[in-house]
């Protein structure tokens, strides 16, 4: 299902997720972890939410997606992806930001491919631009180096190599432990 989903074959992904759910839900909880069933329902909900509204019979695809996301949360109330997707899908006004747990989960999973996707795929240049601004301001004030540079939300550490030579101590902080590990 995930392979089809990544290829934008939503019908194939939905069919695969539904088939997997039909296989695992009758199983004894000892045989299959409830978190895995929850993840299948989350993935099904995500695929359904990507369909145009008119594609689902009887209700909008968003309504079907919300149903599946609620089921995902019944199997695992701590499924941060499902919580986030459901609140976004139903436009929950009480949710004003993604939870730290969701951000951590998302970026822990994304850490291994983050640099390639960001720098090569999207031509991300924010670290270089930030470095240029800081060095210009520092030069204007006659500052050659800083005692400590702290990169809050350091991700995989793209700013680190740029600021390393102008700081006595370079500190990277991020919610995602996997991102920090890549930065190290």
PDB file of C-alpha atoms in Angstrom:
ATOM      1  CA  UNK A   1       0.000   0.000   0.000  1.00  0.00           C
ATOM      2  CA  UNK A   2       2.757   2.425   0.912  1.00  0.00           C
ATOM      3  CA  UNK A   3       4.608   1.761  -2.344  1.00  0.00           C
ATOM      4  CA  UNK A   4       1.454   2.456  -4.342  1.00  0.00           C
ATOM      5  CA  UNK A   5       0.723   5.528  -2.217  1.00  0.00           C
ATOM      6  CA  UNK A   6       4.208   6.945  -2.923  1.00  0.00           C
ATOM      7  CA  UNK A   7       3.593   6.418  -6.634  1.00  0.00           C
ATOM      8  CA  UNK A   8       0.320   8.390  -6.317  1.00  0.00           C
ATOM      9  CA  UNK A   9      -1.695   5.250  -7.122  1.00  0.00           C
ATOM     10  CA  UNK A  10      -4.329   6.077  -4.505  1.00  0.00           C
ATOM     11  CA  UNK A  11      -6.821   3.447  -5.667  1.00  0.00           C
ATOM     12  CA  UNK A  12      -4.132   0.755  -5.463  1.00  0.00           C
ATOM     13  CA  UNK A  13      -2.981   2.020  -2.068  1.00  0.00           C
ATOM     14  CA  UNK A  14      -6.522   2.073  -0.674  1.00  0.00           C
ATOM     15  CA  UNK A  15      -7.159  -1.442  -1.953  1.00  0.00           C
ATOM     16  CA  UNK A  16      -3.893  -2.712  -0.407  1.00  0.00           C
ATOM     17  CA  UNK A  17      -4.533  -1.029   2.948  1.00  0.00           C
ATOM     18  CA  UNK A  18      -8.074  -2.416   3.077  1.00  0.00           C
ATOM     19  CA  UNK A  19      -6.819  -5.907   2.213  1.00  0.00           C
ATOM     20  CA  UNK A  20      -4.187  -5.713   4.952  1.00  0.00           C
ATOM     21  CA  UNK A  21      -6.786  -4.530   7.473  1.00  0.00           C
ATOM     22  CA  UNK A  22      -9.074  -7.435   6.533  1.00  0.00           C
ATOM     23  CA  UNK A  23      -6.180  -9.837   7.122  1.00  0.00           C
ATOM     24  CA  UNK A  24      -5.043  -8.528  10.495  1.00  0.00           C
ATOM     25  CA  UNK A  25      -8.179  -7.332  12.297  1.00  0.00           C
ATOM     26  CA  UNK A  26      -9.613 -10.820  12.915  1.00  0.00           C
ATOM     27  CA  UNK A  27      -6.291 -11.936  14.402  1.00  0.00           C
ATOM     28  CA  UNK A  28      -5.771 -12.404  18.098  1.00  0.00           C
ATOM     29  CA  UNK A  29      -4.181  -9.294  19.690  1.00  0.00           C
ATOM     30  CA  UNK A  30      -1.246 -11.516  20.630  1.00  0.00           C
ATOM     31  CA  UNK A  31      -0.592 -12.150  16.919  1.00  0.00           C
ATOM     32  CA  UNK A  32      -0.722  -8.522  15.775  1.00  0.00           C
ATOM     33  CA  UNK A  33       0.107  -5.350  17.639  1.00  0.00           C
ATOM     34  CA  UNK A  34      -2.728  -2.854  17.923  1.00  0.00           C
ATOM     35  CA  UNK A  35      -0.300  -0.085  16.946  1.00  0.00           C
ATOM     36  CA  UNK A  36       0.181  -1.805  13.587  1.00  0.00           C
ATOM     37  CA  UNK A  37      -3.566  -1.986  12.983  1.00  0.00           C
ATOM     38  CA  UNK A  38      -3.780   1.673  13.970  1.00  0.00           C
ATOM     39  CA  UNK A  39      -1.090   2.544  11.439  1.00  0.00           C
ATOM     40  CA  UNK A  40      -2.950   0.705   8.672  1.00  0.00           C
ATOM     41  CA  UNK A  41      -6.116   2.682   9.419  1.00  0.00           C
ATOM     42  CA  UNK A  42      -4.084   5.903   9.512  1.00  0.00           C
ATOM     43  CA  UNK A  43      -2.545   5.124   6.103  1.00  0.00           C
ATOM     44  CA  UNK A  44      -5.983   4.255   4.699  1.00  0.00           C
ATOM     45  CA  UNK A  45      -7.355   7.541   6.044  1.00  0.00           C
ATOM     46  CA  UNK A  46      -4.432   9.464   4.549  1.00  0.00           C
ATOM     47  CA  UNK A  47      -4.998   7.884   1.136  1.00  0.00           C
ATOM     48  CA  UNK A  48      -8.746   8.546   1.275  1.00  0.00           C
ATOM     49  CA  UNK A  49      -8.167  12.174   2.262  1.00  0.00           C
ATOM     50  CA  UNK A  50      -6.037  12.666  -0.853  1.00  0.00           C
ATOM     51  CA  UNK A  51      -8.866  11.624  -3.181  1.00  0.00           C
ATOM     52  CA  UNK A  52     -11.121  14.264  -4.740  1.00  0.00           C
ATOM     53  CA  UNK A  53     -14.356  14.639  -2.728  1.00  0.00           C
ATOM     54  CA  UNK A  54     -16.596  13.214  -5.451  1.00  0.00           C
ATOM     55  CA  UNK A  55     -14.670   9.910  -5.703  1.00  0.00           C
ATOM     56  CA  UNK A  56     -16.253   8.307  -2.624  1.00  0.00           C
ATOM     57  CA  UNK A  57     -19.813   7.017  -2.761  1.00  0.00           C
ATOM     58  CA  UNK A  58     -22.343   8.099  -0.146  1.00  0.00           C
ATOM     59  CA  UNK A  59     -20.207  10.752   1.537  1.00  0.00           C
ATOM     60  CA  UNK A  60     -17.211  12.909   0.848  1.00  0.00           C
ATOM     61  CA  UNK A  61     -13.832  11.219   0.857  1.00  0.00           C
ATOM     62  CA  UNK A  62     -12.845  13.498   3.730  1.00  0.00           C
ATOM     63  CA  UNK A  63     -15.687  12.034   5.828  1.00  0.00           C
ATOM     64  CA  UNK A  64     -14.551   8.485   5.071  1.00  0.00           C
ATOM     65  CA  UNK A  65     -10.965   9.462   5.827  1.00  0.00           C
ATOM     66  CA  UNK A  66     -12.021  10.980   9.174  1.00  0.00           C
ATOM     67  CA  UNK A  67     -13.859   7.728  10.034  1.00  0.00           C
ATOM     68  CA  UNK A  68     -10.721   5.680   9.351  1.00  0.00           C
ATOM     69  CA  UNK A  69      -8.544   8.070  11.348  1.00  0.00           C
ATOM     70  CA  UNK A  70     -10.924   7.773  14.307  1.00  0.00           C
ATOM     71  CA  UNK A  71     -10.649   3.989  14.082  1.00  0.00           C
ATOM     72  CA  UNK A  72      -6.847   4.341  14.024  1.00  0.00           C
ATOM     73  CA  UNK A  73      -7.090   6.290  17.275  1.00  0.00           C
ATOM     74  CA  UNK A  74      -9.327   3.631  18.858  1.00  0.00           C
ATOM     75  CA  UNK A  75      -6.609   1.049  18.184  1.00  0.00           C
ATOM     76  CA  UNK A  76      -3.864   3.385  19.390  1.00  0.00           C
ATOM     77  CA  UNK A  77      -4.869   6.644  21.119  1.00  0.00           C
ATOM     78  CA  UNK A  78      -1.198   7.708  20.982  1.00  0.00           C
ATOM     79  CA  UNK A  79      -0.932   7.551  17.166  1.00  0.00           C
ATOM     80  CA  UNK A  80       0.367  11.094  16.656  1.00  0.00           C
ATOM     81  CA  UNK A  81       0.129  10.919  12.870  1.00  0.00           C
ATOM     82  CA  UNK A  82      -3.543   9.987  13.056  1.00  0.00           C
ATOM     83  CA  UNK A  83      -4.256  12.702  15.644  1.00  0.00           C
ATOM     84  CA  UNK A  84      -2.586  15.331  13.492  1.00  0.00           C
ATOM     85  CA  UNK A  85      -4.236  14.165  10.264  1.00  0.00           C
ATOM     86  CA  UNK A  86      -7.685  14.065  11.860  1.00  0.00           C
ATOM     87  CA  UNK A  87      -7.386  17.523  13.411  1.00  0.00           C
ATOM     88  CA  UNK A  88      -6.186  18.933  10.078  1.00  0.00           C
ATOM     89  CA  UNK A  89      -8.905  17.133   8.125  1.00  0.00           C
ATOM     90  CA  UNK A  90     -11.774  18.332  10.302  1.00  0.00           C
ATOM     91  CA  UNK A  91     -10.182  21.794  10.774  1.00  0.00           C
ATOM     92  CA  UNK A  92     -10.337  21.497  14.554  1.00  0.00           C
ATOM     93  CA  UNK A  93     -10.207  25.131  15.756  1.00  0.00           C
ATOM     94  CA  UNK A  94      -8.750  24.089  19.112  1.00  0.00           C
ATOM     95  CA  UNK A  95      -5.602  22.816  17.377  1.00  0.00           C
ATOM     96  CA  UNK A  96      -3.357  25.746  16.496  1.00  0.00           C
ATOM     97  CA  UNK A  97      -0.059  23.925  16.056  1.00  0.00           C
ATOM     98  CA  UNK A  98       1.279  20.459  15.411  1.00  0.00           C
ATOM     99  CA  UNK A  99       2.108  18.603  18.618  1.00  0.00           C
ATOM    100  CA  UNK A 100       5.721  18.110  19.617  1.00  0.00           C
ATOM    101  CA  UNK A 101       5.142  14.351  19.500  1.00  0.00           C
ATOM    102  CA  UNK A 102       3.909  14.578  15.892  1.00  0.00           C
ATOM    103  CA  UNK A 103       6.857  16.750  14.845  1.00  0.00           C
ATOM    104  CA  UNK A 104       9.300  14.380  16.551  1.00  0.00           C
ATOM    105  CA  UNK A 105       7.722  11.347  14.891  1.00  0.00           C
ATOM    106  CA  UNK A 106       7.624  12.966  11.450  1.00  0.00           C
ATOM    107  CA  UNK A 107      11.198  14.205  11.477  1.00  0.00           C
ATOM    108  CA  UNK A 108      12.647  11.102  13.147  1.00  0.00           C
ATOM    109  CA  UNK A 109      11.290   9.153  10.173  1.00  0.00           C
ATOM    110  CA  UNK A 110      12.437  11.765   7.636  1.00  0.00           C
ATOM    111  CA  UNK A 111      15.965  12.333   9.033  1.00  0.00           C
ATOM    112  CA  UNK A 112      17.808   9.882   6.778  1.00  0.00           C
ATOM    113  CA  UNK A 113      16.606  11.522   3.551  1.00  0.00           C
ATOM    114  CA  UNK A 114      16.029  15.066   4.790  1.00  0.00           C
ATOM    115  CA  UNK A 115      19.173  16.737   3.414  1.00  0.00           C
ATOM    116  CA  UNK A 116      18.828  15.208  -0.031  1.00  0.00           C
ATOM    117  CA  UNK A 117      15.142  16.119  -0.304  1.00  0.00           C
ATOM    118  CA  UNK A 118      15.625  19.641   1.007  1.00  0.00           C
ATOM    119  CA  UNK A 119      18.878  20.707  -0.610  1.00  0.00           C
ATOM    120  CA  UNK A 120      18.810  18.763  -3.863  1.00  0.00           C
ATOM    121  CA  UNK A 121      15.072  18.409  -4.340  1.00  0.00           C
ATOM    122  CA  UNK A 122      13.968  21.876  -3.233  1.00  0.00           C
ATOM    123  CA  UNK A 123      17.191  23.896  -3.645  1.00  0.00           C
ATOM    124  CA  UNK A 124      16.984  24.848   0.029  1.00  0.00           C
ATOM    125  CA  UNK A 125      19.432  27.655   0.759  1.00  0.00           C
ATOM    126  CA  UNK A 126      18.232  29.157   4.055  1.00  0.00           C
ATOM    127  CA  UNK A 127      21.379  28.151   6.010  1.00  0.00           C
ATOM    128  CA  UNK A 128      23.642  29.872   3.470  1.00  0.00           C
ATOM    129  CA  UNK A 129      21.456  32.999   3.424  1.00  0.00           C
ATOM    130  CA  UNK A 130      21.366  33.109   7.228  1.00  0.00           C
ATOM    131  CA  UNK A 131      25.146  32.733   7.359  1.00  0.00           C
ATOM    132  CA  UNK A 132      25.591  35.592   4.889  1.00  0.00           C
ATOM    133  CA  UNK A 133      23.357  37.914   6.939  1.00  0.00           C
ATOM    134  CA  UNK A 134      25.091  37.015  10.212  1.00  0.00           C
ATOM    135  CA  UNK A 135      28.588  37.463   8.758  1.00  0.00           C
ATOM    136  CA  UNK A 136      27.613  40.829   7.215  1.00  0.00           C
ATOM    137  CA  UNK A 137      26.181  42.064  10.533  1.00  0.00           C
ATOM    138  CA  UNK A 138      29.162  40.728  12.470  1.00  0.00           C
ATOM    139  CA  UNK A 139      31.590  42.445  10.082  1.00  0.00           C
ATOM    140  CA  UNK A 140      29.683  45.726  10.413  1.00  0.00           C
ATOM    141  CA  UNK A 141      30.057  45.505  14.206  1.00  0.00           C
ATOM    142  CA  UNK A 142      33.664  44.296  14.017  1.00  0.00           C
ATOM    143  CA  UNK A 143      32.829  40.884  15.468  1.00  0.00           C
ATOM    144  CA  UNK A 144      35.070  38.056  14.237  1.00  0.00           C
ATOM    145  CA  UNK A 145      33.585  35.205  16.258  1.00  0.00           C
ATOM    146  CA  UNK A 146      30.999  34.307  18.867  1.00  0.00           C
ATOM    147  CA  UNK A 147      31.519  32.498  22.145  1.00  0.00           C
ATOM    148  CA  UNK A 148      28.454  30.315  21.525  1.00  0.00           C
ATOM    149  CA  UNK A 149      26.162  29.804  18.545  1.00  0.00           C
ATOM    150  CA  UNK A 150      22.883  27.993  19.212  1.00  0.00           C
ATOM    151  CA  UNK A 151      20.879  26.580  16.306  1.00  0.00           C
ATOM    152  CA  UNK A 152      17.341  26.002  17.591  1.00  0.00           C
ATOM    153  CA  UNK A 153      15.556  23.588  15.280  1.00  0.00           C
ATOM    154  CA  UNK A 154      18.903  22.484  13.853  1.00  0.00           C
ATOM    155  CA  UNK A 155      17.491  19.555  11.916  1.00  0.00           C
ATOM    156  CA  UNK A 156      20.359  17.603  10.383  1.00  0.00           C
ATOM    157  CA  UNK A 157      22.790  20.431  11.069  1.00  0.00           C
ATOM    158  CA  UNK A 158      22.976  22.211   7.731  1.00  0.00           C
ATOM    159  CA  UNK A 159      24.041  25.432   9.504  1.00  0.00           C
ATOM    160  CA  UNK A 160      26.760  23.708  11.538  1.00  0.00           C
ATOM    161  CA  UNK A 161      29.535  23.612   8.922  1.00  0.00           C
ATOM    162  CA  UNK A 162      28.878  27.258   8.053  1.00  0.00           C
ATOM    163  CA  UNK A 163      29.004  28.574  11.632  1.00  0.00           C
ATOM    164  CA  UNK A 164      31.610  26.155  13.053  1.00  0.00           C
ATOM    165  CA  UNK A 165      34.608  28.431  12.362  1.00  0.00           C
ATOM    166  CA  UNK A 166      33.002  31.529  13.826  1.00  0.00           C
ATOM    167  CA  UNK A 167      31.936  30.023  17.144  1.00  0.00           C
ATOM    168  CA  UNK A 168      33.738  28.741  20.201  1.00  0.00           C
ATOM    169  CA  UNK A 169      30.873  26.397  20.955  1.00  0.00           C
ATOM    170  CA  UNK A 170      28.253  25.274  18.458  1.00  0.00           C
ATOM    171  CA  UNK A 171      25.021  23.873  19.913  1.00  0.00           C
ATOM    172  CA  UNK A 172      22.237  22.226  17.909  1.00  0.00           C
ATOM    173  CA  UNK A 173      18.792  21.638  19.430  1.00  0.00           C
ATOM    174  CA  UNK A 174      15.877  19.839  17.792  1.00  0.00           C
ATOM    175  CA  UNK A 175      12.769  17.902  18.847  1.00  0.00           C
ATOM    176  CA  UNK A 176      13.858  15.001  16.643  1.00  0.00           C
ATOM    177  CA  UNK A 177      16.607  12.870  18.165  1.00  0.00           C
ATOM    178  CA  UNK A 178      17.260  11.330  14.748  1.00  0.00           C
ATOM    179  CA  UNK A 179      17.827  14.763  13.225  1.00  0.00           C
ATOM    180  CA  UNK A 180      20.284  15.648  15.997  1.00  0.00           C
ATOM    181  CA  UNK A 181      22.075  12.350  15.453  1.00  0.00           C
ATOM    182  CA  UNK A 182      22.532  13.204  11.766  1.00  0.00           C
ATOM    183  CA  UNK A 183      23.730  16.673  12.754  1.00  0.00           C
ATOM    184  CA  UNK A 184      26.328  15.135  15.044  1.00  0.00           C
TER     185      UNK A 184
END
